[in-house]
Coordinates of C-alpha atoms in Angstrom, one line a residue:
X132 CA -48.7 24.8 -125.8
X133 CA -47.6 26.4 -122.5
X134 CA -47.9 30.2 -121.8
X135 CA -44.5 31.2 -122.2
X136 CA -44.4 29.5 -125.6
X137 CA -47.0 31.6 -127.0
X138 CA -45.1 34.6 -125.2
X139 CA -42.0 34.1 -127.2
X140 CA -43.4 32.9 -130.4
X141 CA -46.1 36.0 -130.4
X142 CA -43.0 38.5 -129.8
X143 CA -39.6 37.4 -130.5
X144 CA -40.4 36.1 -133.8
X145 CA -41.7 39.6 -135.0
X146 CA -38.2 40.6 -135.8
X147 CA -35.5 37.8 -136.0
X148 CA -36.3 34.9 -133.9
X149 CA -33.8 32.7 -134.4
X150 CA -30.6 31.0 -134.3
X151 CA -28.6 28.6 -136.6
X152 CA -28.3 26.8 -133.3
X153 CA -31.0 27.7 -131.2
X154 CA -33.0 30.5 -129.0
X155 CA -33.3 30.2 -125.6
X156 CA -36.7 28.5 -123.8
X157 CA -37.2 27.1 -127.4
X158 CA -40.9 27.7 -129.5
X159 CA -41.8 24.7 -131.6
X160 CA -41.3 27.6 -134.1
X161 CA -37.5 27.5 -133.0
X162 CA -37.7 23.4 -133.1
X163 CA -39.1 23.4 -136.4
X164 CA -36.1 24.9 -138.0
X165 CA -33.7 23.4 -135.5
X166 CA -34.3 19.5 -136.8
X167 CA -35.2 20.4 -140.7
X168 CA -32.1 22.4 -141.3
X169 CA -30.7 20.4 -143.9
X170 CA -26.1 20.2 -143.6
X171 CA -24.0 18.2 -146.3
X172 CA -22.3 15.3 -144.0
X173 CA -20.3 12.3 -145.0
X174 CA -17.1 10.7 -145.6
X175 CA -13.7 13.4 -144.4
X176 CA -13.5 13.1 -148.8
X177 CA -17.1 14.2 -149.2
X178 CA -16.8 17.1 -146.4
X179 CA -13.0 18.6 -147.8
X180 CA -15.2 19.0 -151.4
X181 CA -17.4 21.4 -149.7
X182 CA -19.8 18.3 -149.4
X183 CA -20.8 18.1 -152.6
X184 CA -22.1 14.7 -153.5
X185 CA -25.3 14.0 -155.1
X186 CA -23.3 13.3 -158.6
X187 CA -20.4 11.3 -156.7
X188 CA -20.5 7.6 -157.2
X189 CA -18.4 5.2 -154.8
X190 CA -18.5 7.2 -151.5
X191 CA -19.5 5.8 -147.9
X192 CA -21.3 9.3 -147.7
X193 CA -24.0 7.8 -150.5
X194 CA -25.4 5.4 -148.0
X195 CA -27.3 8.8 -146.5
X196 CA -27.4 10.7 -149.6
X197 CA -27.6 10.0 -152.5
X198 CA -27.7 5.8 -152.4
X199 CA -27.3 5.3 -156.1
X200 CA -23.9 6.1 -155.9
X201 CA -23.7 2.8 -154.1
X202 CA -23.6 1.3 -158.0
X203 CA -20.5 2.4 -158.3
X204 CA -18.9 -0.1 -155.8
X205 CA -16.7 -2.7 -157.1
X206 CA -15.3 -3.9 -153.3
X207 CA -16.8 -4.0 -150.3
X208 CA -16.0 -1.3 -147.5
X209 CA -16.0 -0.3 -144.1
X210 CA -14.7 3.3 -142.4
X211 CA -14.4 5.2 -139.4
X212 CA -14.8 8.8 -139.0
X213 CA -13.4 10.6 -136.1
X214 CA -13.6 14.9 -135.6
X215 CA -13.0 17.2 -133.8
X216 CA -14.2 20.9 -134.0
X217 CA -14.2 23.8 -132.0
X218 CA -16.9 26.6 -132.3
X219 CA -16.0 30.1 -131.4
X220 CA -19.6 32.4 -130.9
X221 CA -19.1 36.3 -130.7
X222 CA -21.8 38.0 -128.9
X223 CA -22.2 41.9 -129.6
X224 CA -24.7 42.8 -127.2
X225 CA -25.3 46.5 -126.7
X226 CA -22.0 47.2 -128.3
X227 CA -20.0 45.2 -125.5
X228 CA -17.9 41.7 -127.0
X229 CA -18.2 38.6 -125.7
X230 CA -16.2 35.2 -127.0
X231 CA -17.1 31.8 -125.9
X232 CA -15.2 28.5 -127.2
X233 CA -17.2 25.0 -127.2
X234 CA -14.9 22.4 -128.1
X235 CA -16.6 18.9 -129.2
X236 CA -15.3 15.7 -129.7
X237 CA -17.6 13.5 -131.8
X238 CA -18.1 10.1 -134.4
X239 CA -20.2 11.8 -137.4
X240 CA -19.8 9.1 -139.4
X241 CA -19.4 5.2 -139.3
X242 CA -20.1 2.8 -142.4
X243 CA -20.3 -0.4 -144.3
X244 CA -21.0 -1.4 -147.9
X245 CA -21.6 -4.9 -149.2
X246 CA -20.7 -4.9 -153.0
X247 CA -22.1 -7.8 -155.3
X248 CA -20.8 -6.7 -158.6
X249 CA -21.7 -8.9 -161.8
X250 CA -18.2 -10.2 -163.2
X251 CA -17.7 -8.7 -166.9
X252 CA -18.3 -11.7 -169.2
X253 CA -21.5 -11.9 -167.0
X254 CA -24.7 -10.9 -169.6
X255 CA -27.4 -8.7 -168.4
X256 CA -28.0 -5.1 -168.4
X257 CA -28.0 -5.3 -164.6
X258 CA -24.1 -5.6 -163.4
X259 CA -24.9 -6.0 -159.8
X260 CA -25.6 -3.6 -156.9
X261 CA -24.4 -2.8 -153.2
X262 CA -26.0 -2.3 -150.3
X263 CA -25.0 -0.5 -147.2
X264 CA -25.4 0.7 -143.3
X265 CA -24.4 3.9 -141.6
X266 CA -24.7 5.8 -138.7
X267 CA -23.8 9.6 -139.7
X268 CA -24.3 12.7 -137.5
X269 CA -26.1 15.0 -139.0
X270 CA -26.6 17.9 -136.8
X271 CA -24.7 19.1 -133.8
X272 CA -26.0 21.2 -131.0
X273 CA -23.1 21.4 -128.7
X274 CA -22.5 25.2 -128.2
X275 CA -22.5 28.1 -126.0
X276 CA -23.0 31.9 -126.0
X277 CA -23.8 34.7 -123.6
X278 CA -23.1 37.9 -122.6
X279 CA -22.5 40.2 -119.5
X280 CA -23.6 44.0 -119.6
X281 CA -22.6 46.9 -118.0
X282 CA -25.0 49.2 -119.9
X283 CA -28.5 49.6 -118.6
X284 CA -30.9 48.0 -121.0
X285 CA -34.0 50.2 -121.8
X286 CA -36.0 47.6 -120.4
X287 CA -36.4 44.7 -118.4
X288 CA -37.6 41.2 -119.0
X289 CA -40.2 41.7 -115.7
X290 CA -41.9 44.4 -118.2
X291 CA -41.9 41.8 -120.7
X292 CA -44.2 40.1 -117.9
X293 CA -46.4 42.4 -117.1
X294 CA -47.2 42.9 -120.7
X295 CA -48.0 39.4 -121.2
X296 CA -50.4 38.9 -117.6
X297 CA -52.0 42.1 -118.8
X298 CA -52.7 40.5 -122.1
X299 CA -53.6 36.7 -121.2
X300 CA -53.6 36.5 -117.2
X301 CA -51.8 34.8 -115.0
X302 CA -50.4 31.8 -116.0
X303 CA -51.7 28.1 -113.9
X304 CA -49.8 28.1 -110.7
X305 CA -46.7 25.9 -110.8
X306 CA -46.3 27.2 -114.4
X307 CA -42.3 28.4 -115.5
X308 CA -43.4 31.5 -116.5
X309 CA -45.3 32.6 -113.4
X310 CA -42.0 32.4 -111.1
X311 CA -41.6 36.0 -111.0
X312 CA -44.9 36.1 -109.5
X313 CA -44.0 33.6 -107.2
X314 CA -41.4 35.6 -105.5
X315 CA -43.4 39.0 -105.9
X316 CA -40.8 40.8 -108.5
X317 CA -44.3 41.6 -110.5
X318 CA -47.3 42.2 -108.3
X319 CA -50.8 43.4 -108.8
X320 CA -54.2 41.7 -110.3
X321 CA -55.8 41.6 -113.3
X322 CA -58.2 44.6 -112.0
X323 CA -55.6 47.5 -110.5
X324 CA -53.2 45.9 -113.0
X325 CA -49.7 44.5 -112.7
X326 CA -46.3 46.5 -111.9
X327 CA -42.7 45.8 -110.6
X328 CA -41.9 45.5 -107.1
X329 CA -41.4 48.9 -105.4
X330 CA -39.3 48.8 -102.9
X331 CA -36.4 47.3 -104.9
X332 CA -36.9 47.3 -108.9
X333 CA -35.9 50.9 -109.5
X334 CA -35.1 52.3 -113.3
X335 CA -33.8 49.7 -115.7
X336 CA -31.3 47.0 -115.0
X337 CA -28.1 45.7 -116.1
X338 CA -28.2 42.2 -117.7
X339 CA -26.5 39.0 -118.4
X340 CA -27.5 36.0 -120.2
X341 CA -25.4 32.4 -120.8
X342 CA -27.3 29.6 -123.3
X343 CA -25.7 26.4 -123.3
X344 CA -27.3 23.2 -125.8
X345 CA -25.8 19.7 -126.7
X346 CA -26.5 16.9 -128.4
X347 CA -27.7 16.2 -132.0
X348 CA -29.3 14.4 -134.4
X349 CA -28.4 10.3 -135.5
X350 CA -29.4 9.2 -139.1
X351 CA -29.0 5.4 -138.8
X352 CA -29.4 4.4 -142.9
X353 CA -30.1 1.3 -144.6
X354 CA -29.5 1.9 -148.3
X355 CA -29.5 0.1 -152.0
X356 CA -28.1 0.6 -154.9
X357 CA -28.0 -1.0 -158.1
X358 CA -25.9 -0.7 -161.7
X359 CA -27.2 -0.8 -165.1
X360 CA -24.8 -0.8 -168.2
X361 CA -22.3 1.0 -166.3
X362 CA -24.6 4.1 -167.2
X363 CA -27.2 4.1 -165.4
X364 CA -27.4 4.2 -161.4
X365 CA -30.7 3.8 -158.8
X366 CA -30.9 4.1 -155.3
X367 CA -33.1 4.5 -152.2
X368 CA -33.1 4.2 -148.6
X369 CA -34.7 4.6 -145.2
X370 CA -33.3 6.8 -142.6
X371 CA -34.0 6.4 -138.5
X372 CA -33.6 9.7 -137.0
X373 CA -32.2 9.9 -133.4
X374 CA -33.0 13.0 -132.1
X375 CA -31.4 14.1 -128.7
X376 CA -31.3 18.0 -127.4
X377 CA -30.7 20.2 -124.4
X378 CA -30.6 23.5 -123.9
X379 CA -29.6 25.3 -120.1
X380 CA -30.1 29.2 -120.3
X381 CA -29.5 31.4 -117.1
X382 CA -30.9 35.0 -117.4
X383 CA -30.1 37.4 -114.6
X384 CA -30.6 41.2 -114.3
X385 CA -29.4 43.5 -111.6
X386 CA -31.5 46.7 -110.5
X387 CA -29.4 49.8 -108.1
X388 CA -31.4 52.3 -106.2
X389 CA -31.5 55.9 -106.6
X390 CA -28.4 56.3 -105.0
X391 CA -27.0 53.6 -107.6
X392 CA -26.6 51.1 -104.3
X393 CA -27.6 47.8 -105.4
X394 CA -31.3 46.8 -104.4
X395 CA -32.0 43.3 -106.2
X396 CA -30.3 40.7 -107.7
X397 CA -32.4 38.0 -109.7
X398 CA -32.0 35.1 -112.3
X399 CA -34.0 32.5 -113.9
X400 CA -32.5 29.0 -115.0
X401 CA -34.5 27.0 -117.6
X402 CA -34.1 23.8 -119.3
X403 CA -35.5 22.1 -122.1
X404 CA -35.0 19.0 -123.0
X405 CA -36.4 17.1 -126.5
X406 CA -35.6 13.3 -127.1
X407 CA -37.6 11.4 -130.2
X408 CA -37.0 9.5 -133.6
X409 CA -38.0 10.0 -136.7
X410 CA -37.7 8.3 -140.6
X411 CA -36.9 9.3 -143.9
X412 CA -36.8 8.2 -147.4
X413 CA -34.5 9.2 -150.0
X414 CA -34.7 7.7 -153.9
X415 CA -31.8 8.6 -156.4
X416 CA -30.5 8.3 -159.9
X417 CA -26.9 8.9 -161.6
X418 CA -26.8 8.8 -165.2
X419 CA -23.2 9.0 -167.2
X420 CA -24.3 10.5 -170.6
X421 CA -20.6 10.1 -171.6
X422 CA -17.9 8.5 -169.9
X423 CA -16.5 11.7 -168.5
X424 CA -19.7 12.7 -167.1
X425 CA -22.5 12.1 -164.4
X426 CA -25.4 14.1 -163.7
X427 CA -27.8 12.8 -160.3
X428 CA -30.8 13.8 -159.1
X429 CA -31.7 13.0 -155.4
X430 CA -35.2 12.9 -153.6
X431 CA -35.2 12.8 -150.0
X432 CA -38.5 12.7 -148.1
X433 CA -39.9 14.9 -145.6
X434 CA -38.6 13.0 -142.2
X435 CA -41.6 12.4 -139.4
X436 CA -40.7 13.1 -135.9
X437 CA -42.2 12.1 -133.2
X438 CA -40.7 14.4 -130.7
X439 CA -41.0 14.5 -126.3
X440 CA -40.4 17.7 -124.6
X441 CA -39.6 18.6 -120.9
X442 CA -39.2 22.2 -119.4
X443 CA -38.3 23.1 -116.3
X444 CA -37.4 26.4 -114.8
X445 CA -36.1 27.9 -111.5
X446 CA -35.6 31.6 -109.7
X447 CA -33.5 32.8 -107.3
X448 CA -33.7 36.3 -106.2
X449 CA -31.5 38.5 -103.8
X450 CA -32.8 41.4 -101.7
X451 CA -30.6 44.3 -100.2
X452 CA -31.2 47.0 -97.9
X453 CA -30.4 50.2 -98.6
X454 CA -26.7 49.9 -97.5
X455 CA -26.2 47.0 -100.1
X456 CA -26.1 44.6 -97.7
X457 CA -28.0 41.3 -98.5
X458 CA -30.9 41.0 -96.3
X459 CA -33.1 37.7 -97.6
X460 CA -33.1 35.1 -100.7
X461 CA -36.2 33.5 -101.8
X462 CA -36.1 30.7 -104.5
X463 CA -39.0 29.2 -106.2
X464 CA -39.0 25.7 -109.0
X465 CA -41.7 25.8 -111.3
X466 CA -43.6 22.2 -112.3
X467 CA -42.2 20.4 -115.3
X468 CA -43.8 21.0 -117.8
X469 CA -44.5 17.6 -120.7
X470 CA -45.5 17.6 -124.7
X471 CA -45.6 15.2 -127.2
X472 CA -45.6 16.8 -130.8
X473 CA -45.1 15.1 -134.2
X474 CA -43.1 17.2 -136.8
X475 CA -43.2 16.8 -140.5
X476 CA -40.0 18.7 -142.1
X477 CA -40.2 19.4 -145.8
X478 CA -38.4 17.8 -148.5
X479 CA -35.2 17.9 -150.1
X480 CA -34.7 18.5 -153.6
X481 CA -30.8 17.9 -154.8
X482 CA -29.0 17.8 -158.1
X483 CA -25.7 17.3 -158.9
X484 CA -23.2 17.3 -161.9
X485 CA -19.6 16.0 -162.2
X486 CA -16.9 16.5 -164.9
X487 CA -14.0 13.8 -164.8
X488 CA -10.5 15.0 -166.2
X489 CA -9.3 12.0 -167.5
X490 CA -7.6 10.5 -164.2
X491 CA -6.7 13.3 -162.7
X492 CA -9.3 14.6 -160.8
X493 CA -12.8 15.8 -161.3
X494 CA -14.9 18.5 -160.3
X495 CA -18.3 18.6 -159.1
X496 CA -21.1 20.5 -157.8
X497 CA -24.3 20.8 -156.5
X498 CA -27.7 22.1 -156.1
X499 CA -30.7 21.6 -153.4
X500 CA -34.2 23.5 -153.1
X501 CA -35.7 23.1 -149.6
X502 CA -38.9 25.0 -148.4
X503 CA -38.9 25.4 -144.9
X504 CA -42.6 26.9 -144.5
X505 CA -43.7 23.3 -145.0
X506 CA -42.8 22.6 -141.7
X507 CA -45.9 21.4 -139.5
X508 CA -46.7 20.2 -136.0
X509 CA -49.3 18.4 -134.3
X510 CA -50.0 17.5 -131.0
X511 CA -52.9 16.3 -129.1
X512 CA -51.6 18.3 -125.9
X513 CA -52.4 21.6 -127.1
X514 CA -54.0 23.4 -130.4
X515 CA -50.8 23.8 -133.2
X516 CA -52.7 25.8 -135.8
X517 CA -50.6 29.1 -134.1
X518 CA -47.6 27.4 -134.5
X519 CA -48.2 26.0 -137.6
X520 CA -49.2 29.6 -139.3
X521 CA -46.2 31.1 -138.1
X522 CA -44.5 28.1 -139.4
X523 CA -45.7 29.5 -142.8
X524 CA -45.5 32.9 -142.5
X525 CA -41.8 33.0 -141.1
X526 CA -40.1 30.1 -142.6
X527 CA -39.1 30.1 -146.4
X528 CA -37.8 28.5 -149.0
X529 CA -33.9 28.7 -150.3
X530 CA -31.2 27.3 -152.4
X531 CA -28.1 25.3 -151.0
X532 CA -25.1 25.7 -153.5
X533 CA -21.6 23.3 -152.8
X534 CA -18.7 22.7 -155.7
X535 CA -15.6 20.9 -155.3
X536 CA -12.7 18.9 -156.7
X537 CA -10.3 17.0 -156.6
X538 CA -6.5 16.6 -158.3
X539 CA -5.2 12.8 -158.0
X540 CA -1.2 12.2 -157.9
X541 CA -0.4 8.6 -158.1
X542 CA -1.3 7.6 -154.6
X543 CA -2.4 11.2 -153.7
X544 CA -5.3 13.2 -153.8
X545 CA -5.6 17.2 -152.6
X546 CA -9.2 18.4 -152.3
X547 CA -10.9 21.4 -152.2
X548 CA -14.7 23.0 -151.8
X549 CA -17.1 25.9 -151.2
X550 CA -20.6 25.7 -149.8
X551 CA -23.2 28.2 -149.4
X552 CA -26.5 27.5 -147.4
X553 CA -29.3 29.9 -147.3
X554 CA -30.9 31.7 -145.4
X555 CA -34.1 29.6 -143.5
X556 CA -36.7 32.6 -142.5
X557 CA -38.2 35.5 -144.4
X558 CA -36.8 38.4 -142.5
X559 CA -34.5 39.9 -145.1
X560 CA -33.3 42.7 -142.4
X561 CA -30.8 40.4 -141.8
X562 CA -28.9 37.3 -143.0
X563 CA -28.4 34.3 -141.6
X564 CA -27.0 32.2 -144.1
X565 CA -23.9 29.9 -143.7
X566 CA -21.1 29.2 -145.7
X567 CA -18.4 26.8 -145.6
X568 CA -14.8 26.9 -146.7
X569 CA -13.1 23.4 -146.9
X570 CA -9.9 21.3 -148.0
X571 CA -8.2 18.2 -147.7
X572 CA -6.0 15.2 -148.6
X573 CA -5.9 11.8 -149.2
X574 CA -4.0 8.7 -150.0
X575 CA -5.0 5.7 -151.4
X576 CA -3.6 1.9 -150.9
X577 CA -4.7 -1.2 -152.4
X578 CA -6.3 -2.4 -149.6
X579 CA -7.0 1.3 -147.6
X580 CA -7.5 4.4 -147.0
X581 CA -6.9 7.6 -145.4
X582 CA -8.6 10.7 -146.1
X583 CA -8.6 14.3 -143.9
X584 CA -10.7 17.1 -144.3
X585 CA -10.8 20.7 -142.5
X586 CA -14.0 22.7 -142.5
X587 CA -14.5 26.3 -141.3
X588 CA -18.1 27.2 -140.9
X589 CA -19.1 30.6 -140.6
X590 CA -22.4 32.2 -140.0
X591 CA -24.3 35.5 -138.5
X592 CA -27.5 35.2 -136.3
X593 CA -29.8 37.3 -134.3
X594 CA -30.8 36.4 -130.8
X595 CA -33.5 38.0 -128.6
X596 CA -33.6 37.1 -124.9
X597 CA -37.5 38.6 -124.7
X598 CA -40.1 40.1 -126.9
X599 CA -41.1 44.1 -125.9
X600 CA -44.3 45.5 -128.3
X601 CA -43.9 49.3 -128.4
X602 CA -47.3 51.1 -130.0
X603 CA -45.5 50.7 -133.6
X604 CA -45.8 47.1 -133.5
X605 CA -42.0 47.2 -133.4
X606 CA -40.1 44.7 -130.9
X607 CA -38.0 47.0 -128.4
X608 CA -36.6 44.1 -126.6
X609 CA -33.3 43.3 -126.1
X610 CA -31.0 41.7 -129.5
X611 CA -27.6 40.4 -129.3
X612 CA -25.5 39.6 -132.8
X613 CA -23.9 36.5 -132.8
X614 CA -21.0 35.3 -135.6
X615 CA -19.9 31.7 -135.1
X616 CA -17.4 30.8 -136.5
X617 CA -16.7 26.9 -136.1
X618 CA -13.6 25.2 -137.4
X619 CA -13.2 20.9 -137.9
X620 CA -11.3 18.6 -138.5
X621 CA -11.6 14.8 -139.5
X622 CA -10.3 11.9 -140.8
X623 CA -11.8 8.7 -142.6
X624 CA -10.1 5.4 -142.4
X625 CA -11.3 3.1 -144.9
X626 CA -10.5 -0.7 -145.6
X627 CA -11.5 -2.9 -148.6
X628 CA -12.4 -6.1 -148.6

């Protein structure tokens, strides 16, 4: 694990270290969370019921879920799933407002089932089974937030710094977090002790921050399931995980003199990049006690990552005179830094009930338990039992809630869902659960169809650019609130064959 690592897992954390998305200069802590936070995806039908499936039969969406509902399929199938979403992050930082709008284009979802039902005057308890492939997106990281300050902050992130040379030394030379050294903004020796420049760090500064990720996570699912008596229903499946993330964050401060004439301009730019694969297993059942009924139970597997990180940072510093007037620039690129962890998320619990009125619609809901503490990570680059105890101590477990339903009109079908997903961590000073409010419509042909959902996503998170200790144990640093708010629209265009 690299120096800064440590710095921002040791600190940050302490309070509220993270982000539905992500923090900046990422801890494995931060990783952990990012690629195990578990998000109901599927079909445009599936997502406009709030994404509530596990009890569902006959869905392209049970190919990654729940694959027993691939029993249910009388035809064979392929769809398409195009969206588009925009994500709207509020940053309250200090009081001040900032709104930034990342728009995303994307293909979450593209499938194909293979049904070999049994024909009815065919004997046998088994009446055939379906299998199917998928490629569904199930996490997005595309996103951007920031803020620009024109309140001092009561401290600075070069204090952050000293703190941690004072502490644990100086970091290896070519190291991202020793930049600041490089260019002599912090000065001094482990034996007179460290301090900011004097000649042009005076008081505290003003700051600005921007974080910009993309990418996300690829489940590419091979999945079976078969029929029994038209009551009973068993599936499983393997998952491939395609895991691709980066992150840019650009953290600046600006110090004035005495005579509130600016004296130093500075900002460090940091990215982190994490590519890797991982796989997954997920077994499930759907029993139909009566005919109105079905009642599933899903088991998905912890996935295992295998996970390749670079990080890279840069600084640029301006120096005036006392007139303001810009007198030199120095600019220093720290060594990129490489890891290799594996990751071990925990597993996925789900359970799910539906209730058929006659044919004109159902409703359904469901139920997960995931316990995020049992995240772990190993690496032969660096000792994870740090990691891996604040893995336990900070993640916990929680309960994912989604209901739905769905009225059928001839030809038509109008949808609509709830979900709730809870909060990851064990800080209960503030909540970062998300919840979802969703609807849609449908129509259905004899040989296709259409189906369009909209989602709005909406969640609160804390963010805190660097970690300062005060003699409380309390963290001082600087926090920023963010509220996404993310709104999507999709549509799924199925054909039969």
């Amino acid at each position: 694990m690299t120096f800064l690592k440590k710095l921002l897992i040791g600190g940050a954390v302490v309070s509220a270290f993270s982000l539905n998305h992500v923090n900046a200069q990422t801890s494995f802590l931060d990783d952990a969370q990012l690629f195990s936070q578990f998000r109901s995806t599927g079909s445009a039908r599936i997502n406009a019921l709030g994404g509530a499936q596990m009890s569902l039969g006959g869905d392209i969406s049970n190919i990654h879920s729940n694959a027993a509902g691939l029993g249910f399929f009388r035809r064979s199938e392929f769809s398409i799933t195009p969206s588009f979403a925009v994500n709207n992050a509020q940053t309250n930082f200090l009081g001040q407002l900032q709104d930034d709008r990342t728009p995303n284009f994307s293909l979450p979802n593209l499938s194909l089932v293979i049904a070999k039902p049994k024909g009815e005057l065919q004997p046998g308890s088994f009446r055939g089974g379906t299998f199917g492939v998928s490629f569904n997106r199930i996490a997005d990281f595309n996103n951007q937030f920031g803020y620009f300050s024109d309140i001092r902050n009561q401290n600075s992130l070069l204090d952050f710094y000293i703190n941690q040379y004072t502490a644990f030394g100086e970091p290896p030379i070519g190291a991202s977090d020793g930049l600041v050294l490089d260019i002599e903004l912090v000065q001094g020796n482990p034996g007179t002790g460290y301090f900011k420049d004097p000649e042009y760090v005076f008081g505290q500064p003003f700051a600005d921050e921007t974080i910009i990720t993309e990418g996300g996570i690829t489940q590419t699912s091979f999945s079976y399931g078969a029929n029994f008596e038209n009551k009973l229903f068993i599936g499983g499946g393997l998952g491939i995980h395609s895991v691709n993330f980066f992150q840019n964050r650009v953290y600046g401060e600006e110090f004035l003199d005495g005579n509130n004439v600016r004296s130093l301009i500075y900002s460090i730019e940091d990215n982190t990049r994490i590519n890797g694969f991982g796989a997954s297993i997920n077994l499930g059942v759907i029993y139909k006690p009566i005919e109105t009924v079905n009642l599933g139970l899903n088991f998905k597997s912890p996935t295992w990552y295998r996970l390749n990180k670079e990080v890279d940072a840069n600084i640029i510093g301006e120096f005036f005179n006392e007139n303001g007037q810009l007198t030199f620039t120095e600019r220093e690129f720290s060594n990129v830094e490489i890891n290799t962890t594996t990751l071990s998320t925990p597993l996925l619990l789900s359970a799910g009930g539906t209730f058929f009125v006659g044919k004109s619609g159902f409703i359904t809901a469901d139920i997960d338990y995931v316990d995020y503490s049992q995240n772990r990570i190993n690496s032969r680059d660096f000792d994870t039992s740090f990691d891996n105890r604040d893995l336990a101590t900070f993640l916990g477990s929680t309960f994912n809630y989604r209901v739905g339903g769905e009225y059928r009109f001839d030809i038509w079908r109008l949808r609509a869902g709830y979900a709730y997903y809870g909060d990851p961590t064990t800080d209960t000073s503030f909540d970062r659960s998300m919840q979802r409010i969703t609807g849609g419509v449908g129509v259905r042909l004899s040989r296709m169809y259409i189906d369009f959902a909209l989602i709005n996503s909406q969640s609160d998170n804390l963010y805190n650019s660097y970690a300062i200790i005060n003699s409380a144990n309390q963290n001082v640093g600087p926090f920023s609130e963010i509220r996404n708010n993310m709104t999507q629209g999709m549509v799924t265009v199925g054909f039969n064959f």
